[in-house]
């Protein structure tokens, strides 16, 4: 996921990638739709652009709620909302560098987590 971080020097690009292992737990019974809870744990990697920038990887977890609607015996339409929680140190400064005696940090956060959310739509194919 590409993101923009606005600091005093303008907008900076930061790519955020998640690698999670997990699964889904179905709930409710219906012929027309199947609800499910999705969970995962893994890592989040922050990759800033620009000279002198380096990647940062932290532990993260995800939780999602979705519905699968069968279109045939093996194909379903899936709709899902998912949130990602990444653990960071309190009062963190991320992607810092110092040039010619002046230093700056691209992301400065006060707290212990970074939260992102997404909405997903797609097709599931069973084999």
Coordinates of N, CA and C in Angstrom, one line a residue:
X1 N 0.8 -1.2 0.0 CA 0.0 0.0 0.0 C 0.9 1.2 0.0
X2 N 0.7 2.1 -1.0 CA 1.5 3.3 -1.0 C 0.8 4.4 -0.2
X3 N 1.6 5.1 0.6 CA 1.1 6.1 1.5 C 2.0 7.4 1.3
X4 N 1.4 8.5 1.6 CA 2.1 9.8 1.6 C 2.2 10.3 3.1
X5 N 3.4 10.7 3.5 CA 3.6 11.3 4.8 C 3.9 12.7 4.6
X6 N 3.2 13.6 5.2 CA 3.4 15.0 5.1 C 4.3 15.5 6.2
X7 N 5.5 16.0 5.9 CA 6.4 16.6 6.9 C 6.7 18.0 6.5
X8 N 7.6 18.7 7.2 CA 7.9 20.1 6.9 C 8.5 20.2 5.6
X9 N 9.1 19.2 5.0 CA 9.8 19.2 3.7 C 8.8 18.9 2.6
X10 N 7.6 18.6 2.9 CA 6.6 18.3 1.8 C 6.1 16.8 2.0
X11 N 5.5 16.3 0.9 CA 5.0 14.9 1.0 C 6.1 14.0 0.6
X12 N 6.1 12.9 1.3 CA 7.1 11.8 1.1 C 6.3 10.5 0.9
X13 N 6.9 9.7 0.0 CA 6.2 8.4 -0.3 C 6.8 7.3 0.6
X14 N 5.9 6.5 1.2 CA 6.2 5.4 2.0 C 5.4 4.2 1.6
X15 N 6.0 3.1 1.2 CA 5.3 1.9 0.9 C 5.1 1.1 2.1
X16 N 3.9 0.5 2.4 CA 3.7 -0.3 3.6 C 3.2 -1.6 3.1
X17 N 4.0 -2.7 3.5 CA 3.7 -4.0 3.1 C 3.5 -4.9 4.3
X18 N 2.5 -5.8 4.2 CA 2.1 -6.7 5.3 C 2.4 -8.2 4.9
X19 N 3.0 -9.0 5.7 CA 3.2 -10.4 5.5 C 2.6 -11.1 6.7
X20 N 1.4 -11.7 6.5 CA 0.7 -12.3 7.7 C 0.3 -13.7 7.4
X21 N 0.3 -14.5 8.4 CA -0.2 -15.9 8.3 C -1.4 -16.0 9.2
X22 N -2.5 -16.6 8.7 CA -3.7 -16.7 9.5 C -4.7 -17.5 8.8
X23 N -6.0 -17.3 9.1 CA -7.0 -18.0 8.6 C -8.4 -17.4 8.8
X24 N -9.4 -18.1 8.4 CA -10.8 -17.6 8.6 C -11.6 -18.6 9.4
X25 N -12.6 -18.1 10.1 CA -13.5 -18.9 10.9 C -14.9 -18.5 10.4
X26 N -15.6 -19.5 9.7 CA -17.0 -19.1 9.3 C -18.0 -19.1 10.5
X27 N -19.0 -18.3 10.3 CA -20.1 -18.3 11.3 C -21.4 -18.0 10.6
X28 N -22.5 -18.4 11.2 CA -23.8 -18.3 10.6 C -24.0 -19.3 9.5
X29 N -25.3 -19.6 9.2 CA -25.6 -20.5 8.2 C -26.7 -19.9 7.3
X30 N -26.4 -19.9 6.0 CA -27.3 -19.4 5.0 C -26.9 -20.0 3.7
X31 N -27.9 -20.2 2.8 CA -27.6 -20.7 1.5 C -27.1 -19.6 0.6
X32 N -27.4 -18.3 0.9 CA -27.1 -17.2 0.0 C -25.8 -16.5 0.4
X33 N -25.4 -16.6 1.7 CA -24.1 -15.9 2.2 C -23.6 -16.6 3.4
X34 N -22.2 -16.6 3.5 CA -21.5 -17.2 4.6 C -20.6 -16.1 5.2
X35 N -20.9 -15.7 6.5 CA -20.1 -14.8 7.2 C -18.8 -15.4 7.7
X36 N -17.8 -14.6 7.9 CA -16.5 -15.2 8.4 C -15.7 -14.1 9.1
X37 N -14.9 -14.6 10.0 CA -14.0 -13.8 10.8 C -12.6 -14.2 10.3
X38 N -11.8 -13.2 9.9 CA -10.4 -13.5 9.4 C -9.4 -12.9 10.4
X39 N -8.3 -13.6 10.7 CA -7.3 -13.2 11.6 C -5.9 -13.5 11.1
X40 N -5.0 -12.7 11.4 CA -3.6 -13.0 11.0 C -2.6 -12.3 11.9
X41 N -1.4 -12.9 11.9 CA -0.2 -12.3 12.6 C 1.0 -12.3 11.7
X42 N 1.9 -11.4 11.8 CA 3.0 -11.3 11.0 C 3.8 -10.1 11.2
X43 N 4.2 -9.5 10.1 CA 5.1 -8.3 10.2 C 4.6 -7.2 9.2
X44 N 4.9 -6.0 9.5 CA 4.7 -4.8 8.6 C 6.0 -4.2 8.3
X45 N 6.3 -4.0 7.0 CA 7.5 -3.3 6.5 C 7.2 -2.0 6.0
X46 N 7.8 -0.9 6.5 CA 7.7 0.4 6.0 C 8.9 0.7 5.1
X47 N 8.7 1.1 3.9 CA 9.8 1.3 2.9 C 9.7 2.7 2.4
X48 N 10.4 3.7 2.9 CA 10.4 5.0 2.4 C 11.2 5.2 1.1
X49 N 10.8 6.2 0.3 CA 11.6 6.5 -0.9 C 12.6 7.7 -0.5
X50 N 13.6 7.8 -1.3 CA 14.6 8.9 -1.0 C 15.9 8.4 -0.6
X51 N 16.9 9.2 -0.9 CA 18.3 8.8 -0.6 C 18.5 8.7 0.9
X52 N 19.3 7.7 1.3 CA 19.6 7.6 2.7 C 18.5 6.9 3.6
X53 N 17.4 6.5 2.9 CA 16.3 5.9 3.7 C 16.5 4.4 3.8
X54 N 16.0 3.9 4.9 CA 16.1 2.4 5.0 C 14.7 1.9 5.5
X55 N 14.5 0.6 5.3 CA 13.3 0.0 5.7 C 13.2 -0.3 7.2
X56 N 12.0 -0.4 7.7 CA 11.7 -0.6 9.1 C 10.7 -1.7 9.1
X57 N 10.9 -2.8 9.9 CA 9.9 -3.9 10.0 C 9.5 -4.1 11.5
X58 N 8.2 -4.2 11.7 CA 7.7 -4.4 13.0 C 6.6 -5.5 13.1
X59 N 6.3 -6.0 14.2 CA 5.3 -7.0 14.4 C 3.9 -6.4 14.2
X60 N 3.0 -7.2 13.6 CA 1.6 -6.7 13.4 C 0.6 -7.8 13.4
X61 N -0.6 -7.4 13.5 CA -1.7 -8.4 13.5 C -2.9 -7.8 12.7
X62 N -3.8 -8.6 12.2 CA -4.9 -8.1 11.5 C -6.2 -8.9 11.9
X63 N -7.3 -8.2 11.8 CA -8.6 -8.7 12.1 C -9.6 -8.2 11.1
X64 N -10.4 -9.2 10.5 CA -11.3 -8.8 9.4 C -12.6 -9.5 9.6
X65 N -13.6 -8.9 9.0 CA -15.0 -9.4 9.0 C -15.5 -9.4 7.6
X66 N -16.0 -10.5 7.1 CA -16.4 -10.6 5.7 C -17.6 -11.5 5.5
X67 N -18.0 -11.5 4.2 CA -19.1 -12.3 3.8 C -18.7 -12.9 2.4
X68 N -19.0 -14.2 2.2 CA -18.8 -14.9 1.0 C -20.2 -15.3 0.4
X69 N -20.4 -14.9 -0.8 CA -21.7 -15.2 -1.5 C -21.5 -16.1 -2.7
X70 N -21.9 -17.4 -2.6 CA -21.7 -18.4 -3.6 C -22.3 -17.9 -5.0
X71 N -21.5 -18.0 -6.0 CA -22.0 -17.8 -7.4 C -22.2 -19.1 -8.1
X72 N -21.4 -20.1 -7.7 CA -21.5 -21.5 -8.2 C -21.0 -22.4 -7.1
X73 N -20.8 -23.7 -7.5 CA -20.3 -24.7 -6.5 C -18.9 -24.4 -6.1
X74 N -18.1 -23.7 -6.9 CA -16.7 -23.5 -6.6 C -16.3 -22.0 -6.6
X75 N -17.1 -21.1 -6.9 CA -16.8 -19.7 -7.0 C -17.7 -18.9 -6.1
X76 N -17.1 -17.9 -5.4 CA -17.9 -17.1 -4.5 C -17.4 -15.6 -4.6
X77 N -18.3 -14.7 -4.4 CA -17.9 -13.3 -4.3 C -17.7 -13.0 -2.9
X78 N -16.5 -12.4 -2.6 CA -16.2 -12.0 -1.2 C -16.1 -10.5 -1.0
X79 N -16.6 -10.1 0.1 CA -16.5 -8.7 0.6 C -16.0 -8.7 2.0
X80 N -15.0 -7.9 2.3 CA -14.3 -7.9 3.6 C -13.8 -6.6 4.0
X81 N -13.9 -6.3 5.3 CA -13.3 -5.1 5.9 C -12.3 -5.7 6.9
X82 N -11.0 -5.1 6.8 CA -9.9 -5.6 7.6 C -9.1 -4.5 8.2
X83 N -8.7 -4.6 9.5 CA -7.9 -3.7 10.1 C -6.5 -4.3 10.5
X84 N -5.5 -3.5 10.4 CA -4.1 -3.9 10.7 C -3.6 -3.0 11.8
X85 N -3.0 -3.7 12.8 CA -2.4 -3.0 13.9 C -0.9 -3.3 14.0
X86 N -0.1 -2.3 13.9 CA 1.4 -2.5 13.9 C 1.9 -2.0 15.2
X87 N 2.7 -2.7 15.9 CA 3.3 -2.3 17.2 C 4.6 -1.5 17.0
X88 N 4.6 -0.3 17.5 CA 5.8 0.5 17.5 C 6.1 1.0 18.9
X89 N 7.3 1.5 19.1 CA 7.7 2.0 20.4 C 7.0 3.3 20.7
X90 N 6.7 3.6 21.9 CA 6.1 4.8 22.3 C 7.0 6.0 21.9
X91 N 6.5 7.1 21.5 CA 7.2 8.2 21.1 C 8.3 7.9 20.1
X92 N 7.9 7.2 19.0 CA 8.8 6.7 18.0 C 9.1 7.8 16.9
X93 N 10.3 7.8 16.5 CA 10.8 8.6 15.3 C 11.3 7.6 14.3
X94 N 10.6 7.6 13.1 CA 10.9 6.6 12.1 C 11.5 7.3 10.9
X95 N 12.4 6.6 10.2 CA 13.1 7.1 9.0 C 13.8 8.5 9.3
X96 N 14.7 8.4 10.2 CA 15.4 9.6 10.6 C 16.8 9.6 9.9
X97 N 17.3 10.8 9.6 CA 18.6 10.9 9.0 C 19.2 12.3 9.4
X98 N 20.5 12.4 9.3 CA 21.2 13.6 9.7 C 22.2 14.0 8.6
X99 N 22.0 15.1 8.0 CA 22.9 15.6 6.9 C 23.4 17.0 7.3
X100 N 24.7 17.2 7.2 CA 25.3 18.5 7.4 C 24.9 19.1 8.7
X101 N 24.8 18.3 9.8 CA 24.5 18.8 11.1 C 23.0 19.1 11.3
X102 N 22.2 18.9 10.3 CA 20.7 19.1 10.5 C 20.1 17.7 10.4
X103 N 19.2 17.4 11.3 CA 18.5 16.1 11.3 C 17.0 16.3 11.1
X104 N 16.4 15.2 10.6 CA 14.9 15.2 10.5 C 14.4 13.8 10.5
X105 N 13.2 13.6 10.9 CA 12.5 12.3 10.9 C 11.3 12.5 10.0
X106 N 11.0 11.5 9.2 CA 9.8 11.6 8.3 C 8.5 11.3 9.1
X107 N 8.6 10.3 10.0 CA 7.4 10.0 10.8 C 7.8 10.1 12.3
X108 N 7.0 10.9 13.0 CA 7.1 11.0 14.4 C 5.8 10.6 15.1
X109 N 5.8 9.6 15.9 CA 4.5 9.1 16.5 C 4.6 9.1 18.0
X110 N 3.5 9.4 18.6 CA 3.4 9.2 20.0 C 2.3 8.2 20.3
X111 N 2.7 7.1 20.8 CA 1.8 6.0 21.1 C 2.5 4.7 20.9
X112 N 1.7 3.6 20.9 CA 2.4 2.3 20.8 C 1.9 1.5 19.6
X113 N 1.0 2.0 18.8 CA 0.5 1.3 17.6 C 0.3 2.2 16.4
X114 N 0.3 1.7 15.2 CA -0.2 2.3 14.0 C -1.3 1.5 13.5
X115 N -2.5 2.1 13.2 CA -3.6 1.4 12.7 C -3.9 1.8 11.2
X116 N -4.2 0.8 10.4 CA -4.7 1.0 9.0 C -5.8 0.1 8.8
X117 N -6.7 0.5 7.8 CA -7.9 -0.3 7.5 C -8.0 -0.4 6.0
X118 N -8.7 -1.4 5.5 CA -9.0 -1.5 4.1 C -10.3 -2.3 3.9
X119 N -10.9 -2.0 2.7 CA -12.1 -2.7 2.3 C -11.7 -3.6 1.1
X120 N -12.1 -4.8 1.0 CA -11.7 -5.7 -0.1 C -12.9 -6.3 -0.8
X121 N -12.8 -6.5 -2.0 CA -13.8 -7.2 -2.8 C -13.1 -8.1 -3.8
X122 N -13.6 -9.3 -4.0 CA -12.9 -10.2 -4.9 C -13.7 -11.5 -5.1
X123 N -13.1 -12.4 -5.8 CA -13.6 -13.7 -6.0 C -12.8 -14.8 -5.4
X124 N -13.4 -15.8 -4.8 CA -12.7 -16.9 -4.2 C -13.1 -18.1 -5.1
X125 N -12.0 -18.9 -5.4 CA -12.2 -20.1 -6.2 C -11.7 -21.3 -5.4
X126 N -12.6 -22.3 -5.3 CA -12.2 -23.5 -4.5 C -11.8 -24.6 -5.5
X127 N -10.9 -25.4 -5.1 CA -10.3 -26.5 -5.9 C -10.7 -27.8 -5.3

